[in-house]
């Protein structure tokens, strides 16, 4: 079967038009370049998107996120099998496959190596809601304690279990995962997470390392701001900003 026929068959099965699938691929490529431009990844890391209506997802080839190209993306299923595209997927595909399997509500996954997130996890400090953007993490950001790469289905399932119903998680000495309703929000929230972790580290330093001195939002405050920040308007504005950043327009 030719790759062209495979793509058309997949579009029909998913219910997406060729134009919408092309837009999804563009968003995945942009999301990968965004997390690079924002300093969350360098040579390694990856962002993916579920193909709506299917148990498959669009995933980059084994290259730096900075090099993601809409025409060179792969389609994988939740069992890790490559369904479309040429080239090798990153071996940590299991992060994405098993989060999608466990969370039908998730339409986009970002795996990043954010420095501040790594630092926060390594000093054993849970993320606090210290500013507006951090309010999206009011439900908590769990820490996956096992170090090393996530290269098996079993480890992918463990990662998905740690994430649970939350938006984000840290991986000790490794980075962070974000699961969101779509790939645009996954990239944006990954940027919010690093911003929140970096701000918390600065606040801790200013407070002489005293975590009890940090003035976090109350649950009621966090809920109020989360509704405001998470609305479509602010998120669309954030996407436009990060796209401009990734395209060198800023």
Tab-separated table of C-alpha atoms in Angstrom:
chain	number	residue	atom	x	y	z
A	1	UNK	CA	0.000	0.000	0.000
A	2	UNK	CA	1.394	3.393	-0.892
A	3	UNK	CA	1.861	6.048	1.746
A	4	UNK	CA	-0.576	8.315	-0.149
A	5	UNK	CA	-3.366	5.719	0.000
A	6	UNK	CA	-2.656	5.165	3.704
A	7	UNK	CA	-3.092	8.850	4.430
A	8	UNK	CA	-6.398	9.043	2.566
A	9	UNK	CA	-7.744	5.955	4.292
A	10	UNK	CA	-6.766	7.397	7.657
A	11	UNK	CA	-8.531	10.680	6.934
A	12	UNK	CA	-11.752	8.853	6.059
A	13	UNK	CA	-11.585	6.712	9.180
A	14	UNK	CA	-11.008	9.692	11.458
A	15	UNK	CA	-13.733	11.782	9.869
A	16	UNK	CA	-11.252	14.599	9.243
A	17	UNK	CA	-10.935	16.306	5.911
A	18	UNK	CA	-7.523	16.354	4.278
A	19	UNK	CA	-7.367	20.078	5.066
A	20	UNK	CA	-8.010	19.572	8.783
A	21	UNK	CA	-5.473	16.771	8.991
A	22	UNK	CA	-2.928	19.014	7.267
A	23	UNK	CA	-3.703	21.736	9.820
A	24	UNK	CA	-3.192	19.248	12.655
A	25	UNK	CA	0.193	18.317	11.226
A	26	UNK	CA	1.148	21.986	10.981
A	27	UNK	CA	0.140	22.500	14.605
A	28	UNK	CA	2.246	19.542	15.738
A	29	UNK	CA	5.279	20.847	13.872
A	30	UNK	CA	4.735	24.332	15.300
A	31	UNK	CA	4.248	23.002	18.833
A	32	UNK	CA	7.575	21.188	18.641
A	33	UNK	CA	9.345	24.297	17.413
A	34	UNK	CA	7.624	26.359	20.110
A	35	UNK	CA	8.913	24.274	23.009
A	36	UNK	CA	12.394	24.598	21.522
A	37	UNK	CA	12.121	28.359	21.052
A	38	UNK	CA	10.856	28.696	24.634
A	39	UNK	CA	13.917	26.875	25.989
A	40	UNK	CA	12.101	23.755	27.164
A	41	UNK	CA	14.078	21.369	24.924
A	42	UNK	CA	17.251	21.262	22.863
A	43	UNK	CA	18.152	18.153	20.865
A	44	UNK	CA	15.560	16.005	22.629
A	45	UNK	CA	11.853	16.231	23.473
A	46	UNK	CA	8.621	15.850	21.520
A	47	UNK	CA	5.043	17.087	21.216
A	48	UNK	CA	2.207	15.088	19.651
A	49	UNK	CA	-1.496	15.327	18.799
A	50	UNK	CA	-4.215	12.725	18.806
A	51	UNK	CA	-5.959	12.329	15.457
A	52	UNK	CA	-9.573	13.080	16.500
A	53	UNK	CA	-11.893	10.114	16.365
A	54	UNK	CA	-9.087	7.546	16.252
A	55	UNK	CA	-6.645	5.691	18.478
A	56	UNK	CA	-3.703	7.198	16.622
A	57	UNK	CA	-1.535	10.251	17.075
A	58	UNK	CA	0.744	12.470	15.015
A	59	UNK	CA	4.320	12.275	16.268
A	60	UNK	CA	7.669	13.677	15.081
A	61	UNK	CA	10.588	11.661	13.794
A	62	UNK	CA	13.720	11.102	15.858
A	63	UNK	CA	15.225	14.578	15.581
A	64	UNK	CA	15.372	17.798	17.560
A	65	UNK	CA	11.970	19.440	18.030
A	66	UNK	CA	13.520	22.503	16.408
A	67	UNK	CA	13.597	20.573	13.130
A	68	UNK	CA	9.980	19.372	13.171
A	69	UNK	CA	8.418	19.536	9.715
A	70	UNK	CA	4.719	19.000	8.996
A	71	UNK	CA	5.606	16.934	5.928
A	72	UNK	CA	7.856	14.548	7.854
A	73	UNK	CA	5.633	13.533	10.753
A	74	UNK	CA	4.556	10.017	11.641
A	75	UNK	CA	1.249	8.511	12.714
A	76	UNK	CA	1.460	5.920	15.500
A	77	UNK	CA	-1.186	3.916	17.331
A	78	UNK	CA	-1.611	3.400	21.066
A	79	UNK	CA	0.290	0.109	20.895
A	80	UNK	CA	3.339	1.912	19.552
A	81	UNK	CA	2.970	0.703	15.967
A	82	UNK	CA	3.887	3.046	13.153
A	83	UNK	CA	0.895	3.459	10.873
A	84	UNK	CA	2.072	6.185	8.513
A	85	UNK	CA	5.173	8.116	7.555
A	86	UNK	CA	8.831	7.427	6.944
A	87	UNK	CA	11.610	7.557	9.519
A	88	UNK	CA	12.027	6.363	13.076
A	89	UNK	CA	9.960	7.676	16.000
A	90	UNK	CA	11.572	8.671	19.260
A	91	UNK	CA	11.921	5.674	21.553
A	92	UNK	CA	9.932	7.501	24.247
A	93	UNK	CA	6.817	7.269	22.084
A	94	UNK	CA	5.332	5.258	24.960
A	95	UNK	CA	4.839	8.428	26.996
A	96	UNK	CA	2.393	9.654	24.380
A	97	UNK	CA	0.807	6.336	23.427
A	98	UNK	CA	-0.060	5.336	26.964
A	99	UNK	CA	-1.260	8.763	28.107
A	100	UNK	CA	-3.640	8.806	25.139
A	101	UNK	CA	-4.726	5.259	25.992
A	102	UNK	CA	-5.452	6.173	29.615
A	103	UNK	CA	-6.971	9.595	28.919
A	104	UNK	CA	-9.550	9.781	26.120
A	105	UNK	CA	-9.956	13.473	26.979
A	106	UNK	CA	-6.347	14.261	26.057
A	107	UNK	CA	-5.754	15.509	22.528
A	108	UNK	CA	-2.176	16.740	22.860
A	109	UNK	CA	0.894	15.609	24.815
A	110	UNK	CA	4.160	17.469	25.363
A	111	UNK	CA	7.298	15.850	26.756
A	112	UNK	CA	9.919	18.471	27.578
A	113	UNK	CA	13.214	18.750	29.444
A	114	UNK	CA	12.497	22.078	31.126
A	115	UNK	CA	15.468	23.075	33.337
A	116	UNK	CA	13.473	24.732	36.117
A	117	UNK	CA	11.090	21.767	36.270
A	118	UNK	CA	14.050	19.417	36.659
A	119	UNK	CA	15.559	21.619	39.375
A	120	UNK	CA	12.289	21.855	41.294
A	121	UNK	CA	11.835	18.096	41.224
A	122	UNK	CA	15.394	17.465	42.357
A	123	UNK	CA	15.048	19.625	45.460
A	124	UNK	CA	11.821	17.868	46.377
A	125	UNK	CA	9.605	20.935	46.174
A	126	UNK	CA	6.032	20.499	44.923
A	127	UNK	CA	4.872	23.156	42.503
A	128	UNK	CA	2.921	25.960	44.160
A	129	UNK	CA	0.462	28.360	42.572
A	130	UNK	CA	2.384	31.615	42.954
A	131	UNK	CA	1.094	33.504	39.918
A	132	UNK	CA	-1.740	33.553	37.410
A	133	UNK	CA	-0.418	31.101	34.826
A	134	UNK	CA	0.360	28.547	37.535
A	135	UNK	CA	-3.340	28.401	38.411
A	136	UNK	CA	-3.841	25.771	35.705
A	137	UNK	CA	-1.829	23.437	37.951
A	138	UNK	CA	-3.979	23.955	41.044
A	139	UNK	CA	-4.829	20.235	41.087
A	140	UNK	CA	-1.169	19.463	41.687
A	141	UNK	CA	1.809	18.322	39.640
A	142	UNK	CA	2.911	14.818	40.698
A	143	UNK	CA	6.505	13.601	40.469
A	144	UNK	CA	7.502	10.378	38.701
A	145	UNK	CA	10.390	9.155	40.834
A	146	UNK	CA	12.005	6.604	38.536
A	147	UNK	CA	14.938	8.048	36.601
A	148	UNK	CA	15.806	7.142	33.030
A	149	UNK	CA	14.085	7.096	29.663
A	150	UNK	CA	10.527	5.839	29.138
A	151	UNK	CA	11.171	3.248	26.447
A	152	UNK	CA	8.661	0.490	27.239
A	153	UNK	CA	4.900	0.122	27.303
A	154	UNK	CA	5.050	-0.770	31.003
A	155	UNK	CA	6.914	2.421	31.880
A	156	UNK	CA	4.518	4.397	29.705
A	157	UNK	CA	1.619	2.975	31.690
A	158	UNK	CA	3.364	3.923	34.934
A	159	UNK	CA	3.850	7.469	33.686
A	160	UNK	CA	0.184	7.695	32.661
A	161	UNK	CA	-0.873	6.403	36.082
A	162	UNK	CA	1.265	9.047	37.788
A	163	UNK	CA	-0.274	11.791	35.671
A	164	UNK	CA	-3.761	10.537	36.514
A	165	UNK	CA	-6.390	13.165	35.708
A	166	UNK	CA	-4.017	16.099	36.074
A	167	UNK	CA	-2.640	18.398	33.408
A	168	UNK	CA	1.051	17.946	34.108
A	169	UNK	CA	3.675	15.909	35.909
A	170	UNK	CA	7.405	16.085	36.575
A	171	UNK	CA	9.887	13.295	35.882
A	172	UNK	CA	12.768	13.335	38.360
A	173	UNK	CA	16.021	14.367	36.738
A	174	UNK	CA	14.353	14.248	33.338
A	175	UNK	CA	11.709	16.872	32.629
A	176	UNK	CA	7.935	17.109	32.460
A	177	UNK	CA	4.876	15.807	30.639
A	178	UNK	CA	1.734	17.767	29.833
A	179	UNK	CA	-1.582	16.302	28.665
A	180	UNK	CA	-4.148	18.761	27.335
A	181	UNK	CA	-7.287	18.856	25.239
A	182	UNK	CA	-5.317	19.689	22.098
A	183	UNK	CA	-1.752	20.116	20.924
A	184	UNK	CA	-1.820	23.907	21.045
A	185	UNK	CA	-2.778	23.915	24.703
A	186	UNK	CA	-0.237	21.188	25.444
A	187	UNK	CA	2.578	23.394	24.155
A	188	UNK	CA	1.258	26.497	25.913
A	189	UNK	CA	0.765	24.734	29.244
A	190	UNK	CA	4.270	23.244	29.004
A	191	UNK	CA	5.556	26.820	28.730
A	192	UNK	CA	3.375	27.879	31.680
A	193	UNK	CA	4.798	25.009	33.731
A	194	UNK	CA	8.405	26.022	33.174
A	195	UNK	CA	7.538	29.649	33.925
A	196	UNK	CA	5.870	28.594	37.183
A	197	UNK	CA	8.799	26.397	38.229
A	198	UNK	CA	11.348	29.120	37.431
A	199	UNK	CA	9.359	31.717	39.381
A	200	UNK	CA	9.098	29.385	42.363
A	201	UNK	CA	12.856	28.781	42.368
A	202	UNK	CA	13.469	32.537	42.341
A	203	UNK	CA	10.976	33.053	45.153
A	204	UNK	CA	12.602	30.285	47.191
A	205	UNK	CA	16.005	31.889	46.733
A	206	UNK	CA	14.627	35.287	47.760
A	207	UNK	CA	13.067	33.677	50.844
A	208	UNK	CA	16.330	32.036	51.857
A	209	UNK	CA	15.063	28.589	50.929
A	210	UNK	CA	12.031	28.795	53.221
A	211	UNK	CA	9.142	27.216	51.326
A	212	UNK	CA	6.731	28.244	54.092
A	213	UNK	CA	7.456	31.884	53.291
A	214	UNK	CA	5.978	31.609	49.805
A	215	UNK	CA	2.521	33.119	49.516
A	216	UNK	CA	0.616	30.798	47.209
A	217	UNK	CA	-2.913	31.257	45.942
A	218	UNK	CA	-5.742	29.790	47.990
A	219	UNK	CA	-7.807	27.070	46.257
A	220	UNK	CA	-10.562	29.622	45.668
A	221	UNK	CA	-8.137	32.144	44.172
A	222	UNK	CA	-6.562	29.494	41.958
A	223	UNK	CA	-9.966	28.321	40.708
A	224	UNK	CA	-10.991	31.879	39.832
A	225	UNK	CA	-7.812	32.654	37.910
A	226	UNK	CA	-7.689	29.240	36.221
A	227	UNK	CA	-11.102	29.890	34.674
A	228	UNK	CA	-9.901	33.258	33.407
A	229	UNK	CA	-6.508	32.110	32.105
A	230	UNK	CA	-7.841	28.895	30.577
A	231	UNK	CA	-10.509	30.589	28.469
A	232	UNK	CA	-10.189	30.394	24.697
A	233	UNK	CA	-9.318	34.075	24.305
A	234	UNK	CA	-6.191	34.092	26.495
A	235	UNK	CA	-5.070	30.705	25.175
A	236	UNK	CA	-5.430	31.836	21.557
A	237	UNK	CA	-3.436	34.940	22.381
A	238	UNK	CA	-0.739	32.801	23.989
A	239	UNK	CA	-0.614	30.535	20.920
A	240	UNK	CA	-0.154	33.527	18.621
A	241	UNK	CA	2.693	34.780	20.797
A	242	UNK	CA	4.499	31.445	20.908
A	243	UNK	CA	4.072	30.914	17.161
A	244	UNK	CA	5.674	34.311	16.550
A	245	UNK	CA	8.485	33.355	18.931
A	246	UNK	CA	9.092	30.053	17.134
A	247	UNK	CA	9.065	31.728	13.729
A	248	UNK	CA	11.615	34.342	14.782
A	249	UNK	CA	9.181	37.235	14.475
A	250	UNK	CA	9.952	38.604	17.948
